[in-house]
Structure formats: C-alpha cells, structure tokens
Short mmCIF file of C-alpha atoms in Angstrom, two decimals:
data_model
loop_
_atom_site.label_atom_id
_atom_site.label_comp_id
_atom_site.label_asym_id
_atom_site.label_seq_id
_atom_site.Cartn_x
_atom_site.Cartn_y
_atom_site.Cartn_z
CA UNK A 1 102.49 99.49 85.47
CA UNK A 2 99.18 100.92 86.89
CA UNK A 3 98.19 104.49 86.76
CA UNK A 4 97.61 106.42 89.79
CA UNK A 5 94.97 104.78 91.95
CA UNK A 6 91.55 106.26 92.64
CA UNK A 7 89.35 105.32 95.09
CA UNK A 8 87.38 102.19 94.61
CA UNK A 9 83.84 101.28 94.97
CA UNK A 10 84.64 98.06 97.15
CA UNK A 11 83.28 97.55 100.15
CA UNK A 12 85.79 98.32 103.35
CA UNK A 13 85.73 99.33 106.77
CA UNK A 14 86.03 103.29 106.91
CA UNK A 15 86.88 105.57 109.79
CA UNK A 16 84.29 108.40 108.29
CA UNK A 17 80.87 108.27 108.70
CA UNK A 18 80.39 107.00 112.17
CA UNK A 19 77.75 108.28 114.61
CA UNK A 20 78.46 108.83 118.33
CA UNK A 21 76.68 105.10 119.81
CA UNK A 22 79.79 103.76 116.97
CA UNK A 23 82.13 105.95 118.82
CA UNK A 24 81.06 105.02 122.21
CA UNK A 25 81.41 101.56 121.44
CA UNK A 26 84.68 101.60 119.79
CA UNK A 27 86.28 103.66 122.71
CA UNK A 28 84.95 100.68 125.09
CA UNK A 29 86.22 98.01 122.75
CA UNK A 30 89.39 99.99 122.69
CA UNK A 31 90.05 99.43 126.30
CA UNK A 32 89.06 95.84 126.62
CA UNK A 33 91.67 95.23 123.99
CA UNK A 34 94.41 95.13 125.98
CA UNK A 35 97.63 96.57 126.30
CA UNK A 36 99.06 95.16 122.83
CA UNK A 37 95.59 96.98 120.92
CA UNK A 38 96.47 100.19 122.68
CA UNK A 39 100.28 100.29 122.85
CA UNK A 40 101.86 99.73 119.72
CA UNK A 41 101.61 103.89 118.22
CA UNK A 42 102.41 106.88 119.63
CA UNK A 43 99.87 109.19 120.66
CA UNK A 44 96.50 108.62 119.74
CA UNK A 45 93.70 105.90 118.84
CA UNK A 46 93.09 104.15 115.39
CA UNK A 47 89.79 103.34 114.85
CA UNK A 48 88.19 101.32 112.55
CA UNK A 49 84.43 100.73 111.66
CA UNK A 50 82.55 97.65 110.41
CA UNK A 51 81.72 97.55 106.91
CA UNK A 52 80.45 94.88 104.32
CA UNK A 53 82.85 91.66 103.52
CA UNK A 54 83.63 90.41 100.76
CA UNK A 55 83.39 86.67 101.02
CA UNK A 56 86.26 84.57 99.35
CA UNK A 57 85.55 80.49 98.97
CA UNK A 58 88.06 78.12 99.64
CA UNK A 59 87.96 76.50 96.45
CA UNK A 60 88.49 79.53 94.63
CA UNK A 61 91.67 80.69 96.95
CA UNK A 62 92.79 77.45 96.49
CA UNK A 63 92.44 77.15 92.47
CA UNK A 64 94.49 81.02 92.32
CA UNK A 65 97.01 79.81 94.71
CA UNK A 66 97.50 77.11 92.33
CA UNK A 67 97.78 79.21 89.91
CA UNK A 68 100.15 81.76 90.64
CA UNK A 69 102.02 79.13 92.83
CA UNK A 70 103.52 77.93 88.73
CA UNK A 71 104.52 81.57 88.62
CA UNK A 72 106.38 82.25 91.67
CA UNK A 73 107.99 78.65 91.26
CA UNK A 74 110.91 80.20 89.77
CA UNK A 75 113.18 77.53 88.48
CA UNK A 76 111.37 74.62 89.62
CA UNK A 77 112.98 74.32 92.86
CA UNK A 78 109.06 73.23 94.46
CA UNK A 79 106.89 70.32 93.30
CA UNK A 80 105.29 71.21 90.14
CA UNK A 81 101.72 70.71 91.29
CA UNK A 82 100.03 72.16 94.05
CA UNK A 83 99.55 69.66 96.74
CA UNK A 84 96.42 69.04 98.19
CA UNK A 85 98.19 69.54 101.94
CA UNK A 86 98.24 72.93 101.56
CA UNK A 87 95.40 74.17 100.67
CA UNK A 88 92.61 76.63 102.45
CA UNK A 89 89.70 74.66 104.75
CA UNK A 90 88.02 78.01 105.26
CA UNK A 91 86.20 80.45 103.20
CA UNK A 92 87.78 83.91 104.07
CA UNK A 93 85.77 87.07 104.94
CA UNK A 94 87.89 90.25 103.40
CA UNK A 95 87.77 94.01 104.69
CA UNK A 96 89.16 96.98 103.63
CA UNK A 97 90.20 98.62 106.89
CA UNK A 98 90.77 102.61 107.23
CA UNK A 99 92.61 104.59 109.72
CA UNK A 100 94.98 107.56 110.09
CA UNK A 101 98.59 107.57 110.83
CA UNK A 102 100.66 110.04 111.47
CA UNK A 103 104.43 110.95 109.76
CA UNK A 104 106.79 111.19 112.23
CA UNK A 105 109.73 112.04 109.77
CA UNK A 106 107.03 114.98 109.00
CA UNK A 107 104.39 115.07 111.18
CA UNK A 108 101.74 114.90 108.87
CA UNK A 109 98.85 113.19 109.72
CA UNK A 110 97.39 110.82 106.56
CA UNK A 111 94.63 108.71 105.71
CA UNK A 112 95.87 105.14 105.42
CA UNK A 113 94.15 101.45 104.65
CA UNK A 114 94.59 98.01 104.64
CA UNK A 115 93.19 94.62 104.58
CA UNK A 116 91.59 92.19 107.10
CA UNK A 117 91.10 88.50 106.10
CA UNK A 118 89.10 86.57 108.64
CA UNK A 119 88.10 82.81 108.00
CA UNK A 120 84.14 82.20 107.11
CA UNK A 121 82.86 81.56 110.88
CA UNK A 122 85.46 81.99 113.31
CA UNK A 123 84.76 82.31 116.27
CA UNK A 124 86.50 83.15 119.89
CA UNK A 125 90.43 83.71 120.14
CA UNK A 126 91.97 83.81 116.60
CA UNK A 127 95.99 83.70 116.09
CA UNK A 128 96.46 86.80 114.59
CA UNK A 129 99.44 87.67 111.53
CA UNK A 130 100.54 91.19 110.55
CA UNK A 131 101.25 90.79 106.82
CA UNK A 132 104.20 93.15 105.17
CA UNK A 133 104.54 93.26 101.56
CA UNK A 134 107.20 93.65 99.37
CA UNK A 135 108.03 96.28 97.10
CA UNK A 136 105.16 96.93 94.15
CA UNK A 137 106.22 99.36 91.26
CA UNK A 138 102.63 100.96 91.18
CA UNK A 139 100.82 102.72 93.25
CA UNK A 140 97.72 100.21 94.21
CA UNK A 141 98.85 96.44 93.92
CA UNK A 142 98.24 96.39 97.17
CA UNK A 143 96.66 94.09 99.70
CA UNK A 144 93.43 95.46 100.15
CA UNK A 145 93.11 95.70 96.52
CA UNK A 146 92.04 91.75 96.74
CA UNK A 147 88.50 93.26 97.10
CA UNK A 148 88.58 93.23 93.49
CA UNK A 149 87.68 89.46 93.91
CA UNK A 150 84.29 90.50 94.68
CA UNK A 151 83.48 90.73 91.26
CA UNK A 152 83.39 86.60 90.27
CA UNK A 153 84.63 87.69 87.05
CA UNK A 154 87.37 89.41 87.78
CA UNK A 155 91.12 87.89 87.58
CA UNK A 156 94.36 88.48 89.27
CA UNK A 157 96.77 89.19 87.29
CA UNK A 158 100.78 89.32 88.28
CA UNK A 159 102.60 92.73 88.29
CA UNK A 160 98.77 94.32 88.96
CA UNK A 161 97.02 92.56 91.65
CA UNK A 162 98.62 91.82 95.49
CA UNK A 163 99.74 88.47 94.49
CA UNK A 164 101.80 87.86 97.78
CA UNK A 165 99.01 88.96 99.19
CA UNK A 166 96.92 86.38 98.25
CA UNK A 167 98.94 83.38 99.01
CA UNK A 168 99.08 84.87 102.74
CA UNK A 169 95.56 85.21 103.10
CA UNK A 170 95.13 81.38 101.19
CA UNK A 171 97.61 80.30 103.49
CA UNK A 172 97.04 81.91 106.95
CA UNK A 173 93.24 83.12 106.54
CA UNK A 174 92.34 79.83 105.25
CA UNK A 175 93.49 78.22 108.11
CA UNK A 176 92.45 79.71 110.46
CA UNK A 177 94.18 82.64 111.27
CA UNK A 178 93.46 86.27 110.70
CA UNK A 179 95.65 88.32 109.14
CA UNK A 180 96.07 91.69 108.74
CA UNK A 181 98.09 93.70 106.04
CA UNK A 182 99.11 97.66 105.31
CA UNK A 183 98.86 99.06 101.65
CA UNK A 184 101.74 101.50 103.21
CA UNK A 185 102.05 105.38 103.04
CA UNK A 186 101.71 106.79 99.36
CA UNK A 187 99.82 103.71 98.34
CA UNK A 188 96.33 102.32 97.42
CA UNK A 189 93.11 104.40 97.70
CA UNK A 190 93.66 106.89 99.64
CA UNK A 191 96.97 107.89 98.23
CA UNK A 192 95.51 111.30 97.15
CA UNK A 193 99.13 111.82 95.18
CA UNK A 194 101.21 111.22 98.15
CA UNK A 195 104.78 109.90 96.88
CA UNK A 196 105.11 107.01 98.81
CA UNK A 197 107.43 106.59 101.77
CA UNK A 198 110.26 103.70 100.28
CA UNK A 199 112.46 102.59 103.08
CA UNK A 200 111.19 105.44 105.62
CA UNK A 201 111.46 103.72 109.25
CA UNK A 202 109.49 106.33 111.19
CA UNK A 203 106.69 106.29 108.55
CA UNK A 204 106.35 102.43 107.69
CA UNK A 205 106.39 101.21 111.65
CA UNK A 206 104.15 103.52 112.68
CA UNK A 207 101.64 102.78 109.69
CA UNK A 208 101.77 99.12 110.29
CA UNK A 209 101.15 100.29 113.51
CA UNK A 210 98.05 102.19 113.00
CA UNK A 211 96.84 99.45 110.23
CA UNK A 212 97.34 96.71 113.24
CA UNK A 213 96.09 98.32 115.85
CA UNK A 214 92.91 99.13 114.02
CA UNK A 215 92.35 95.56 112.24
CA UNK A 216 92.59 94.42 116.33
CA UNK A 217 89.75 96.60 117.10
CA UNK A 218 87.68 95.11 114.17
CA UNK A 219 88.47 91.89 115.06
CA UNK A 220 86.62 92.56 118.72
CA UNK A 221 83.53 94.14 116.78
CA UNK A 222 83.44 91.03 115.10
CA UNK A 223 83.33 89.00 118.29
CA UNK A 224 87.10 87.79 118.15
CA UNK A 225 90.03 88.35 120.35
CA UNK A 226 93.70 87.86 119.52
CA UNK A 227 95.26 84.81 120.85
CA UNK A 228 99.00 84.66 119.08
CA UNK A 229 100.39 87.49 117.38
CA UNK A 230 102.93 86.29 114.31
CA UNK A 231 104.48 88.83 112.01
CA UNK A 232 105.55 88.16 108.40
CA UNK A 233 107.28 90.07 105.70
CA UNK A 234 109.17 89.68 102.35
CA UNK A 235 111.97 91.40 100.75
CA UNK A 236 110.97 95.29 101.46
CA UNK A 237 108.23 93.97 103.69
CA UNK A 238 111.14 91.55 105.27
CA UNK A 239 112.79 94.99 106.29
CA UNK A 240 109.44 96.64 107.76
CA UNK A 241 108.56 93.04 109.37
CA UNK A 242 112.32 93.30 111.47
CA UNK A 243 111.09 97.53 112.17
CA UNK A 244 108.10 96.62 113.33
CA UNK A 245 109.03 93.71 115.35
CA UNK A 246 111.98 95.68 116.82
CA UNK A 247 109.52 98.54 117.80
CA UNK A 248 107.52 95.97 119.68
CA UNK A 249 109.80 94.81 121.35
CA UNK A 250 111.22 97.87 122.93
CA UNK A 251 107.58 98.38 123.81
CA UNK A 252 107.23 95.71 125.33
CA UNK A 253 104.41 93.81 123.29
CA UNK A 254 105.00 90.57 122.66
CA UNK A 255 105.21 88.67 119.51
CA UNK A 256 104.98 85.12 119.28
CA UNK A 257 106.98 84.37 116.50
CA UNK A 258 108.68 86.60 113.36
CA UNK A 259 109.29 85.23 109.76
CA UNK A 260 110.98 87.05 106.87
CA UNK A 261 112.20 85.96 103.40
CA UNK A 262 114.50 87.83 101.20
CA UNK A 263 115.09 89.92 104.17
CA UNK A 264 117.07 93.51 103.77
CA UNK A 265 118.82 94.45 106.80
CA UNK A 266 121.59 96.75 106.16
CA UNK A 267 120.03 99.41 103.74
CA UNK A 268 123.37 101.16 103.11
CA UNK A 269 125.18 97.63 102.03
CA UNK A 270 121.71 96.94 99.91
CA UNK A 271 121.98 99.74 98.03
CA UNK A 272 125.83 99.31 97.43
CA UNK A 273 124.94 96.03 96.32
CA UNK A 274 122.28 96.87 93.65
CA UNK A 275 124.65 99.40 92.34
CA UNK A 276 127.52 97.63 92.45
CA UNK A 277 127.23 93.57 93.16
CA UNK A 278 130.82 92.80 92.12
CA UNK A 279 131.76 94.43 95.04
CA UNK A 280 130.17 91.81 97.68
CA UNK A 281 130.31 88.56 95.09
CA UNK A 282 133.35 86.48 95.19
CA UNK A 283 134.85 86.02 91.42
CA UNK A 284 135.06 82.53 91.75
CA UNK A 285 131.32 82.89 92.02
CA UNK A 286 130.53 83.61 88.30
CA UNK A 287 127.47 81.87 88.24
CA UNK A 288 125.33 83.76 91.10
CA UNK A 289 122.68 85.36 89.17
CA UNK A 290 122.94 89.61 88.85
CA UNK A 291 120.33 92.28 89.86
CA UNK A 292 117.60 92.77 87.20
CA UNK A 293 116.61 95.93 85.59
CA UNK A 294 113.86 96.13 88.17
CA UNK A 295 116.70 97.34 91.00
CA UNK A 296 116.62 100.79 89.07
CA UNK A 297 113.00 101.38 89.97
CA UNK A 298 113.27 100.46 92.96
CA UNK A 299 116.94 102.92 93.59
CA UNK A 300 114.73 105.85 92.57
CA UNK A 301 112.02 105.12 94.67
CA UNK A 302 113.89 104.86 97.41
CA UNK A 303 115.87 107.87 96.51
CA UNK A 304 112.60 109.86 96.12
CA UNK A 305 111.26 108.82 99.08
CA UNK A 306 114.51 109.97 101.43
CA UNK A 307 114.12 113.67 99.22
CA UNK A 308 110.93 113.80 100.02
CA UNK A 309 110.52 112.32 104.06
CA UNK A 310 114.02 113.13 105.08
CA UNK A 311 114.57 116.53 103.48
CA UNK A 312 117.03 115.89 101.41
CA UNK A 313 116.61 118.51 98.79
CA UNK A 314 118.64 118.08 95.24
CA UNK A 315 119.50 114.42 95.96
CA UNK A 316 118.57 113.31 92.13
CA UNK A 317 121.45 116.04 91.00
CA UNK A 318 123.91 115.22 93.44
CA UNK A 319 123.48 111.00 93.41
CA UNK A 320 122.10 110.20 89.93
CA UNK A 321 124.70 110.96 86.68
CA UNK A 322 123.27 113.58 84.90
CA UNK A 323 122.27 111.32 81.70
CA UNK A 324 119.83 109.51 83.95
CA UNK A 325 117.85 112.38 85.81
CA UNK A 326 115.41 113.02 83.74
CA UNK A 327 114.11 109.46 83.55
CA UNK A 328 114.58 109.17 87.54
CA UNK A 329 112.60 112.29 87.50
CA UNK A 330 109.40 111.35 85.21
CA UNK A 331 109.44 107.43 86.85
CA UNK A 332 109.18 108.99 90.46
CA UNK A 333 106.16 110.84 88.96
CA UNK A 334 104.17 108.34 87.32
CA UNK A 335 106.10 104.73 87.88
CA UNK A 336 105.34 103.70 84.31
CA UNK A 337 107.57 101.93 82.37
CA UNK A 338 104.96 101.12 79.58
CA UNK A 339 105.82 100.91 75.89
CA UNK A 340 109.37 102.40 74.80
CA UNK A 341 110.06 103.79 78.40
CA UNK A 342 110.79 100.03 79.50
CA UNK A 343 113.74 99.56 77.12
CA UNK A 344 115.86 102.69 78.50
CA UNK A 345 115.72 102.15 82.42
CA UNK A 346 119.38 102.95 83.15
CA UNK A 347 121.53 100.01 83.96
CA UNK A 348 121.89 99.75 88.08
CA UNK A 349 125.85 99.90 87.86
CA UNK A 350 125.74 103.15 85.63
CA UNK A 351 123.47 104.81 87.85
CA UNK A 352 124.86 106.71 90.47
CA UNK A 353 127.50 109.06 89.81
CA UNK A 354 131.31 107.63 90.18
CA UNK A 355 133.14 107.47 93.35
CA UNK A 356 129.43 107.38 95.18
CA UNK A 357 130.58 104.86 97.62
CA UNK A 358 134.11 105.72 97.47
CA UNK A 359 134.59 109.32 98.84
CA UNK A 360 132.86 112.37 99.89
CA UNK A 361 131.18 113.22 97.04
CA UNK A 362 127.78 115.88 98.09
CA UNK A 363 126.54 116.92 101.45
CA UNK A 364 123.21 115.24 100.58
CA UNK A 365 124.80 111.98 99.24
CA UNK A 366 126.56 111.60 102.77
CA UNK A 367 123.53 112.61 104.44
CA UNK A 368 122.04 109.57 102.52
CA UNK A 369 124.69 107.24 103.24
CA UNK A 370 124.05 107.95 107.38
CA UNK A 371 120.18 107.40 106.74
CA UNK A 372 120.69 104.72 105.42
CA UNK A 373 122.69 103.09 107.89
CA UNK A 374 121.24 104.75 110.64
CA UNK A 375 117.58 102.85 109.64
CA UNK A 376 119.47 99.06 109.43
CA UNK A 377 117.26 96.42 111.04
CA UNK A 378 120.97 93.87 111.16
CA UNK A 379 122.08 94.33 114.96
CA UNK A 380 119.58 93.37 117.43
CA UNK A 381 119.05 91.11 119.81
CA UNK A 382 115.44 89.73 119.87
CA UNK A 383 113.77 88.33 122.60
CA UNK A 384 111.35 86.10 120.77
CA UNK A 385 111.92 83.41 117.78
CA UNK A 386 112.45 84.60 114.29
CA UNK A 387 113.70 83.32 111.02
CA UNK A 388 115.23 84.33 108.59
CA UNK A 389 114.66 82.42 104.73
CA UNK A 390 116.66 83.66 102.60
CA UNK A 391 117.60 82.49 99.06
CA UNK A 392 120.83 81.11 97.28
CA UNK A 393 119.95 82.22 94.17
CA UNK A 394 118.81 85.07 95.12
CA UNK A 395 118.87 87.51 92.55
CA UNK A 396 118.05 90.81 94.45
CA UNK A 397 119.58 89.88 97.71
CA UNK A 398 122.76 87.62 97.96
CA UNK A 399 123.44 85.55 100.99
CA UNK A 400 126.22 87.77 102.33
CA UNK A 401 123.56 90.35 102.91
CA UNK A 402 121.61 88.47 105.06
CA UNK A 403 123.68 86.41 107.42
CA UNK A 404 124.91 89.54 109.88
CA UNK A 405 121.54 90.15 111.38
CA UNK A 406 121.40 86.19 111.76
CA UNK A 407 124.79 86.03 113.95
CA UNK A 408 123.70 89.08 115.72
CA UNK A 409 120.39 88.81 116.54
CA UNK A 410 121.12 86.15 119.42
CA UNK A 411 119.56 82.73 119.89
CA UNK A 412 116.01 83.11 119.36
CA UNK A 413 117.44 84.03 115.49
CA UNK A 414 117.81 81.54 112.80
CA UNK A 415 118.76 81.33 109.03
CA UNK A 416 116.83 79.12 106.41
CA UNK A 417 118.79 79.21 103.52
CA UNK A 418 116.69 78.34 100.74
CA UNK A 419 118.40 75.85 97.77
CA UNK A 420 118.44 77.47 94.17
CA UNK A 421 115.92 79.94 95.35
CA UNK A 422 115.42 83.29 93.44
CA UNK A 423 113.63 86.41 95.00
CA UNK A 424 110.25 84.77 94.20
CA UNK A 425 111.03 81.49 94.91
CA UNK A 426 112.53 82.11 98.36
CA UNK A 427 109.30 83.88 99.49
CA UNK A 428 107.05 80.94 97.52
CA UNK A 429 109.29 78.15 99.40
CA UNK A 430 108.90 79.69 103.05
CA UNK A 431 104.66 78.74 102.56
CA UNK A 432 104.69 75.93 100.72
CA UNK A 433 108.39 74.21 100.46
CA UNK A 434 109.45 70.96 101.74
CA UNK A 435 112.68 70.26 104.30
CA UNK A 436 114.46 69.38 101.37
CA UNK A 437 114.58 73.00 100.18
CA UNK A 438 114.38 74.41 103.43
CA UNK A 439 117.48 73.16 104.67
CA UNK A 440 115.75 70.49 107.19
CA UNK A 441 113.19 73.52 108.31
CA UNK A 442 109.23 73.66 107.99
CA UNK A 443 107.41 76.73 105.97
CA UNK A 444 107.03 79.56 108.49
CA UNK A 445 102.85 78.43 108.69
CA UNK A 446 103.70 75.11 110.10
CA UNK A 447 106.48 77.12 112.19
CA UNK A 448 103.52 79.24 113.46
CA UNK A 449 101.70 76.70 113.84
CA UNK A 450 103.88 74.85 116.32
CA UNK A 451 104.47 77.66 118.86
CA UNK A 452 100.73 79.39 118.72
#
C-alpha cells in the first residue's frame, strides 16, 4: 500500500495564485455557466484556474487499457483480446483541478482536487461525465494521480495507480467526452493528514460537488460548454454516484443519464453482509464466492471515518472485539498492510464483537447502525434513466443487495445483471462487455451514447 501522499510536482489547475483580471474573469464565466455550474453546492463558488495539461495519446491509452483490461477480466467472462471497437480516437488533455469544499458533517472547510480529461481539440458543446471511484486502500491512487503519465517512462501499476480511472478517461475522454473525477476528502495531494471521509454522505456529495462544479468552470476557460451531463460510479463510487445523483435531483439539475456497477445501496445491510454473508446467502447456494480479506480494510475505514465525521467517540472499543483493536487502530493510521502485517488482517466474520447485529449492544454501535441506514441510497424514485450492473459472482456485493433500489427506484431504473461477473469484472463488463454478458444490454458508453 502507498505511504501518505505528498504533494506532487505535476502540473494541475490550482485555486492559489490567481491575480484579480483571473478573478474577474472567472466570476463572469461563473454566471454564463448556467444554473447547473452554479447550483449544485451550498453556499459559495468553486473556482478553478487554468494550468498546464498533460497530453495523453490515443495509442498509448489504448495499449494500457489493453493492458489492464487482462487484469480486470476476472475469470474470463470478456473476450480475451482487446477489440479494436473500443478503443480511444482522441488524444486526451489531463488537469489536475483544485478547489475547496466544505464539511457539512463538520463544517470544516478543506482543500480538495481532482481530475479533468478533455479530448486533444475539442471544441464547442462537450457531453460531460462526473467520474466516482471506488474504494482505494491508500491514500493517493487516485484519479488525478494519472498525471504521473507525464513522465513517458513511467508505468501504471494495479493496487498504486487510478486504474478505473484510466479506463474512464480511455473510454469516455477518448471519445469524445469530458470527464471529470474527485480524489475525495482525506485523499490525494492535498490530504495534509486528513483521515478520509469513507461512506460520509454530507462530505462525499458535496465534494463531488465542488470538484464538478469547478471542472465546469474550466471547461468554459477552455472554450467548451456542457451539452449532456452523465454520471458514473463503481462499487463505493456506485454509492456516491446514487448521492450525488439524488442531490441533483432534489435540486433540480438535470442529469441525462446515471450508471453504476457493483452498486451499494443499503449501507447498514452492506456491512451486515461483509461481516456476516451467511446471513443473506441461501445454503443451497454453496458455490457463490465469499468476501475477501480486503472487506476488513475497508470495515475499519469506514468505521474510522463515522468516529471521526459523525462523532462517534470510542466506536473501535465498543464495535471491534478487543483482539482486533490494535490492528484496526495502526491500519486507520497508516493503511499499510506491507510485509507480515498482510498475513494477520482479522477475518471479516470475527470482527465485530458478538451479538453486533443482534441486540443492543453500545450507545455508539446503535448510533452506527441508524447512520448507516439513515445514509442508504435504495429507496428513491428517480426522474431520469439509470442502471444498475451489478455482478453474479460478485464477490463483495451479492445480488440480493442490489435489487431493492432497482424495484424501488421507479421506471426510469433498471438492473443489468452481469453473468459470472466478480467485483472487477462487473465494473470491466459495463465499458467494454458484449449483450451476451450484459443480459441483452449495451456498456453504459454506448448507453450514453444513445440518449446524449
């Protein structure tokens, strides 16, 4: 896992630094953006200055979406090759972008960042796609992190580098569209030792928020306007995609279309699951695949992250068994598992202490339990399209998990189950699968591509 992230010498688009013409023209390209540029936070204006790009080719997204394509193809469930059909016709111009946000859970106000990808020469209205990623054990494998490409030598590497990222941005950017992506609260280069915010509704819509807003407002320095907005989002960034779009729409901004894969809905029955999957899988279903040992990581993030943004002090000693609280402790800290640490992450069914979903069993473990069901994205009713791919082999999300939000979220909401998909292979298959894995559906860029 990577140590804690410092801030890069990449090129990016900063909020410091700007003199008062900047200013001036920023405020007027603030209010020729439109309601959707100026709506979507709370109080206050993100702004966002231009900076140098890093220009990407198409042949070399193409050759590391090929690449990484054989590692997300979990099981073989896509083609082996890459096909030629899907690959980038545009280079792709990335930005770091730079803003503020501010907590609402807290009210801190923090210095955030992101990425723009733009393709090589675009020019007038561009469909636009706000990019949520899923979890990353580190502190900086995040999107904006892909500036690391300026360097021709350098290589992406799984488990360090934004690797989801990248196919959205070979994808998307490459055809086309621009797309525009939050390295979240507590993350990337401006973390300054900020625990991240895991799960945190108030603080992950309003930084997508902020990150949006302010990639907008780049994208009219650069001489583009927004045509379609599309949002996108897997696993924890599946979650954030349904916040966000739900936050939009009680605004009133409109999205064209919403795609998520490996989406969590119902936080409370996630977490159950993790902990205890016998509990939601059928017996005569031996064969569906368990959580990995990666679910433990991810339960004490998330139950760092509600200590720390929801105030719920002592939660390690009243949730965790007392065995396991020193190494939630030191992982919350540092998120390394290198070496000898690896081999004694706490099995995900051992974890909690007994009767934790059974009865009353702390203050702050009930107070928990109602966060956690309080922030569930499952029952709403949208008002614009939005799928939902989600895997049968799934081994971080089983099907059962997903299918509520489907029935509930009225007719504009569909399910694309996802044949013998895993975690990775669900979110691989909704960008570059064929109907026969998709259940008779297209990959949610052809999707877009039909309604923008």
């Amino acid at each position: 896992m990577m140590a804690r992230a410092t801030r890069p010498e990449h090129p990016h688009t900063d909020l410091e630094g700007l003199t008062a013409s900047r200013r001036d023209f920023l405020k007027s390209a603030s209010a020729a953006a439109g309601s959707l540029a100026l709506s979507i936070t709370a109080p206050g204006i993100a702004f966002a200055a231009s900076g140098r790009s890093v220009r990407i080719s198409k042949e070399r997204l193409n050759t590391l979406a090929a690449k990484f394509y054989a590692v997300f193809n979990e099981g073989n469930i896509l083609p082996a090759s890459f096909a030629d059909k899907y690959a980038a016709r545009h280079d792709v111009e990335l930005r770091r972008i730079v803003t503020f946000t501010r907590i609402p859970e807290t009210g801190e106000r923090v210095k955030v960042s992101g990425l723009l990808a733009v393709p090589a020469g675009a020019r007038g209205a561009v469909s636009v796609l706000s990019w949520q990623h899923g979890t990353i054990l580190s502190f900086d494998q995040v999107p904006s992190n892909l500036l690391r490409l300026e360097d021709e030598t350098y290589e992406l590497r799984d488990n360090v580098d934004s690797i989801e990222t990248l196919f959205n941005v070979q994808r998307f950017a490459g055809n086309g569209y621009a797309v525009v992506a939050a390295d979240y609260v507590g993350k990337g280069p401006y973390r300054n030792g900020r625990s991240e915010a895991y799960a945190v509704k108030g603080a992950t819509v309003q930084c997508c928020s902020d990150i949006l807003k302010a990639g907008l407002l780049e994208l009219r320095i650069l001489g583009l306007r927004q045509s379609s907005l599309f949002l996108n989002g897997w696993s924890q960034g599946a979650l954030n995609t349904q916040w966000l779009k739900q936050e939009m729409q009680r605004r009133g901004i409109k999205v064209r279309a919403t795609a998520t894969q490996s989406p969590f809905n119902n936080l409370a029955e996630s977490f159950h699951y993790w902990a205890n999957p016998a509990a939601f899988i059928p017996a005569s279903d031996s064969s569906y695949p368990m959580p990995p040992a990666w679910i433990t990581p991810c339960m004490i993030v998330l139950l760092g992250s509600y200590r720390r943004y929801y105030g719920l002090n002592g939660l390690f000693k009243t949730a965790i068994k007392p065995q396991y609280q020193a190494f939630a402790e030191t992982y919350w800290s540092d998120y390394s598992l290198e070496g000898e640490i690896a081999k004694s992450i706490p099995p995900a069914g051992d974890f909690l202490v007994d009767g934790f979903f059974d009865r009353f069993t702390s203050d702050a473990n009930s107070a928990l339990q109602r966060r956690l069901g309080a922030n569930s994205a499952t029952f709403w009713d949208y008002d614009s399209p939005i799928r939902f791919y989600y895997g049968l082999a799934d081994e971080a999300l089983h099907p059962r998990l997903v299918q509520p939000a489907i029935a509930a979220g009225g007719h504009f909401a569909e399910g694309v189950p996802v044949k013998g998909a895993s975690h990775r292979g669900t979110f691989l298959s909704s960008l570059y699968g064929e109907a026969d894995v998709l259940n008779g559906r297209s990959t949610a860029f052809d999707w877009f591509n039909s309604l923008a």
